[in-house]
Structure formats: C-alpha cells, structure tokens
Amino acid sequence: MLPDPTERLRFRRMRMTDLDDVTALLVAFDPMRGERPPSTRDDGVRWIEWQERNHAEHGFGLWVVETHDGAFVGDCGLTVQDVEGAPHVEVGYHLLPATRGHGYATEAARSVRDCAAAHGVDHLVALVRPDNAPSQRVARRLGMDVERTAHVHGGDALVFGMHLGRP
C-alpha cells in the first residue's frame, strides 16, 4: 500500500536514513504536542520504529513525503489512533516549517485519503489541536467535518471525520 504520487509530491516508506529529517520534523512539530520536553534524535528513532511497526501490523503508516526531485517535505499517512478507547484510522500530516503554506499538506493528504478509500477504510479521522488552524483547514479541504472533541495524547483535540465511499 502506497499513495499515488501527486503533481508535485511522491511517497515512500520511512527508513533510518531519514533520521535527521524526521528529528527536524518532530522538533518543528513540538509546539503542537503540548507540554513535553523538546524532541531528540532518540524520539526520531522511536518515530521511525513506530512507522515500521505500523506497516507490519496494519499495512500502512506515515510515509515520507518528498518532491519529485527528492527534497524532504515531511510525512503524511495513516495510523490507528486510540480515541477515548476506540480505534480510528487517522490521516496525519506533518511538514517542515519551510514547506508549509504551499498546499503540500492538502495535496499529500488527498492522495492518502484516496489510498485509504481504495484499501477499504470506511471512516477516516484527523485529530487536530483546537489552536492549530492550518491543520483544521487541511482537514476541511479533505471533506472532513468536526465530529466531536476528545481527549487524546494528553490534550483536547477536534476529531474531524468523514465516511469514505468505495471507489
């Protein structure tokens, strides 16, 4: 399972050789993760190992998103998230600061959404912090609506969701 390339982006499995880029991505994402110590290379290793487990267990995870010339943009993909005791397939997207504001998150997430639908996912969510307006806009551009607020990963999140039709 791999999302189709888009006009500007392509996807590939995350690997340990991505550690520097993944660590930079996590550090950039730290302000959205709440009251936690800053991310480290060890966190980057754990993030990559988590993706390896996701792919082994579910057949999907977060993929590296890069331009067609190989420049690292961020990650985007599918993970199973526990939302107050219930598992949900989430589309997640995280971009390096320099790549934000160019429509990459929406472009990548649309391809991931379509991949999820093609592989039988019937309900897709995005968990977004209430103060993260850019991620909320991406979720809305995917066709998602706020279904509820939930306490996840140590804080409140808006649970955007949508039902996917069969292709």
Short mmCIF file of C-alpha atoms in Angstrom, two decimals:
data_model
loop_
_atom_site.label_atom_id
_atom_site.label_comp_id
_atom_site.label_asym_id
_atom_site.label_seq_id
_atom_site.Cartn_x
_atom_site.Cartn_y
_atom_site.Cartn_z
CA MET A 1 0.00 0.00 0.00
CA LEU A 2 1.43 3.34 -1.09
CA PRO A 3 -0.42 6.53 -2.02
CA ASP A 4 -0.21 7.62 -5.63
CA PRO A 5 2.23 10.40 -6.45
CA THR A 6 0.70 13.83 -6.92
CA GLU A 7 1.59 16.59 -9.33
CA ARG A 8 4.42 17.79 -7.06
CA LEU A 9 4.94 15.05 -4.47
CA ARG A 10 5.79 11.40 -4.06
CA PHE A 11 5.63 8.97 -1.13
CA ARG A 12 7.97 6.31 0.16
CA ARG A 13 8.47 4.23 3.29
CA MET A 14 10.29 5.94 6.14
CA ARG A 15 13.71 4.49 6.99
CA MET A 16 16.52 5.13 9.47
CA THR A 17 18.47 7.09 6.88
CA ASP A 18 15.71 9.72 7.28
CA LEU A 19 16.63 10.24 10.95
CA ASP A 20 17.98 13.80 10.61
CA ASP A 21 14.95 14.95 8.62
CA VAL A 22 12.49 13.14 10.92
CA THR A 23 14.12 14.64 14.02
CA ALA A 24 13.90 18.13 12.49
CA LEU A 25 10.26 17.45 11.68
CA LEU A 26 9.48 16.42 15.26
CA VAL A 27 11.29 19.47 16.68
CA ALA A 28 9.23 21.71 14.39
CA PHE A 29 6.07 19.91 15.50
CA ASP A 30 6.89 20.21 19.24
CA PRO A 31 4.76 23.34 19.87
CA MET A 32 1.65 21.41 18.77
CA ARG A 33 2.45 18.45 21.04
CA GLY A 34 1.79 20.23 24.33
CA GLU A 35 3.87 20.31 27.47
CA ARG A 36 6.62 17.86 26.54
CA PRO A 37 10.39 18.20 26.55
CA PRO A 38 11.90 19.06 23.15
CA SER A 39 12.24 16.19 20.70
CA THR A 40 15.60 14.46 20.31
CA ARG A 41 17.26 12.05 17.89
CA ASP A 42 16.05 9.24 20.16
CA ASP A 43 12.49 10.47 19.56
CA GLY A 44 13.22 10.38 15.83
CA VAL A 45 14.39 6.77 16.12
CA ARG A 46 11.21 5.86 18.04
CA TRP A 47 9.06 7.66 15.41
CA ILE A 48 10.65 5.67 12.58
CA GLU A 49 10.38 2.42 14.54
CA TRP A 50 6.70 3.22 15.17
CA GLN A 51 6.18 3.52 11.40
CA GLU A 52 7.91 0.19 10.85
CA ARG A 53 5.53 -1.41 13.39
CA ASN A 54 2.52 0.31 11.80
CA HIS A 55 3.41 -1.06 8.37
CA ALA A 56 3.98 -4.55 9.79
CA GLU A 57 0.73 -4.58 11.80
CA HIS A 58 -1.65 -2.60 9.59
CA GLY A 59 -0.11 -2.41 6.13
CA PHE A 60 0.15 1.37 6.41
CA GLY A 61 1.81 4.12 8.43
CA LEU A 62 3.22 7.57 7.87
CA TRP A 63 5.17 7.82 4.64
CA VAL A 64 7.93 10.26 3.82
CA VAL A 65 6.62 12.99 1.54
CA GLU A 66 9.15 14.46 -0.84
CA THR A 67 9.18 16.48 -4.01
CA HIS A 68 9.77 14.63 -7.26
CA ASP A 69 13.41 15.76 -7.11
CA GLY A 70 13.81 14.13 -3.67
CA ALA A 71 13.59 17.13 -1.31
CA PHE A 72 12.14 16.13 2.08
CA VAL A 73 8.83 17.89 2.77
CA GLY A 74 7.52 15.97 5.80
CA ASP A 75 5.40 12.93 6.44
CA CYS A 76 1.81 12.01 5.74
CA GLY A 77 -0.10 8.79 6.06
CA LEU A 78 -2.40 6.60 8.07
CA THR A 79 -2.12 5.45 11.67
CA VAL A 80 -4.50 3.72 14.03
CA GLN A 81 -5.21 6.08 16.93
CA ASP A 82 -6.96 5.35 20.21
CA VAL A 83 -9.67 7.99 20.63
CA GLU A 84 -11.02 7.61 24.14
CA GLY A 85 -10.92 3.81 23.99
CA ALA A 86 -11.96 3.30 20.37
CA PRO A 87 -9.56 2.69 17.46
CA HIS A 88 -9.81 5.04 14.48
CA VAL A 89 -7.77 5.28 11.28
CA GLU A 90 -6.27 8.76 11.17
CA VAL A 91 -4.78 10.69 8.30
CA GLY A 92 -1.79 12.52 9.73
CA TYR A 93 0.37 15.18 8.14
CA HIS A 94 3.45 16.96 9.45
CA LEU A 95 5.53 19.36 7.36
CA LEU A 96 8.83 21.13 7.87
CA PRO A 97 8.25 24.85 8.50
CA ALA A 98 9.90 25.90 5.22
CA THR A 99 7.45 23.73 3.25
CA ARG A 100 4.26 24.97 4.92
CA GLY A 101 1.87 27.32 3.18
CA HIS A 102 2.39 25.83 -0.29
CA GLY A 103 -0.54 23.41 -0.31
CA TYR A 104 1.67 20.35 0.20
CA ALA A 105 -0.24 19.07 3.25
CA THR A 106 -3.57 19.15 1.40
CA GLU A 107 -2.06 17.62 -1.74
CA ALA A 108 -0.42 14.78 0.19
CA ALA A 109 -3.41 14.17 2.46
CA ARG A 110 -5.80 13.92 -0.51
CA SER A 111 -3.68 11.17 -2.03
CA VAL A 112 -3.54 9.39 1.34
CA ARG A 113 -7.33 9.75 1.76
CA ASP A 114 -7.89 8.23 -1.68
CA CYS A 115 -5.45 5.41 -0.90
CA ALA A 116 -7.33 4.68 2.33
CA ALA A 117 -10.64 4.52 0.47
CA ALA A 118 -9.17 2.21 -2.18
CA HIS A 119 -7.96 -0.15 0.56
CA GLY A 120 -11.28 -0.45 2.36
CA VAL A 121 -11.05 2.16 5.12
CA ASP A 122 -14.64 3.28 5.63
CA HIS A 123 -14.19 6.05 8.22
CA LEU A 124 -11.22 8.39 8.38
CA VAL A 125 -10.39 10.92 11.09
CA ALA A 126 -7.90 13.72 11.66
CA LEU A 127 -7.05 14.66 15.25
CA VAL A 128 -6.27 18.37 15.39
CA ARG A 129 -5.48 20.63 18.34
CA PRO A 130 -8.09 23.39 18.70
CA ASP A 131 -5.45 26.11 18.18
CA ASN A 132 -3.97 24.55 15.02
CA ALA A 133 -5.93 26.46 12.38
CA PRO A 134 -3.75 25.41 9.41
CA SER A 135 -4.33 21.68 10.11
CA GLN A 136 -8.03 22.32 10.57
CA ARG A 137 -8.10 23.91 7.10
CA VAL A 138 -6.40 20.85 5.62
CA ALA A 139 -8.97 18.53 7.25
CA ARG A 140 -11.81 20.64 5.86
CA ARG A 141 -10.25 20.65 2.38
CA LEU A 142 -10.29 16.83 2.55
CA GLY A 143 -14.06 16.97 3.09
CA MET A 144 -13.96 16.33 6.82
CA ASP A 145 -16.22 17.89 9.43
CA VAL A 146 -15.77 18.17 13.19
CA GLU A 147 -17.48 15.17 14.75
CA ARG A 148 -16.60 15.92 18.37
CA THR A 149 -13.89 16.97 20.80
CA ALA A 150 -11.87 14.23 22.52
CA HIS A 151 -9.01 13.97 24.98
CA VAL A 152 -6.11 12.33 23.10
CA HIS A 153 -2.34 12.31 23.56
CA GLY A 154 -2.58 14.36 26.72
CA GLY A 155 -4.81 17.17 25.46
CA ASP A 156 -8.02 18.16 23.78
CA ALA A 157 -8.35 17.57 20.07
CA LEU A 158 -11.01 18.23 17.48
CA VAL A 159 -11.96 14.94 15.85
CA PHE A 160 -12.55 15.69 12.18
CA GLY A 161 -14.06 12.77 10.31
CA MET A 162 -15.58 11.53 7.10
CA HIS A 163 -17.01 8.35 5.69
CA LEU A 164 -15.24 7.13 2.59
CA GLY A 165 -17.17 5.68 -0.29
CA ARG A 166 -15.94 2.71 -2.22
CA PRO A 167 -14.05 3.65 -5.42
#
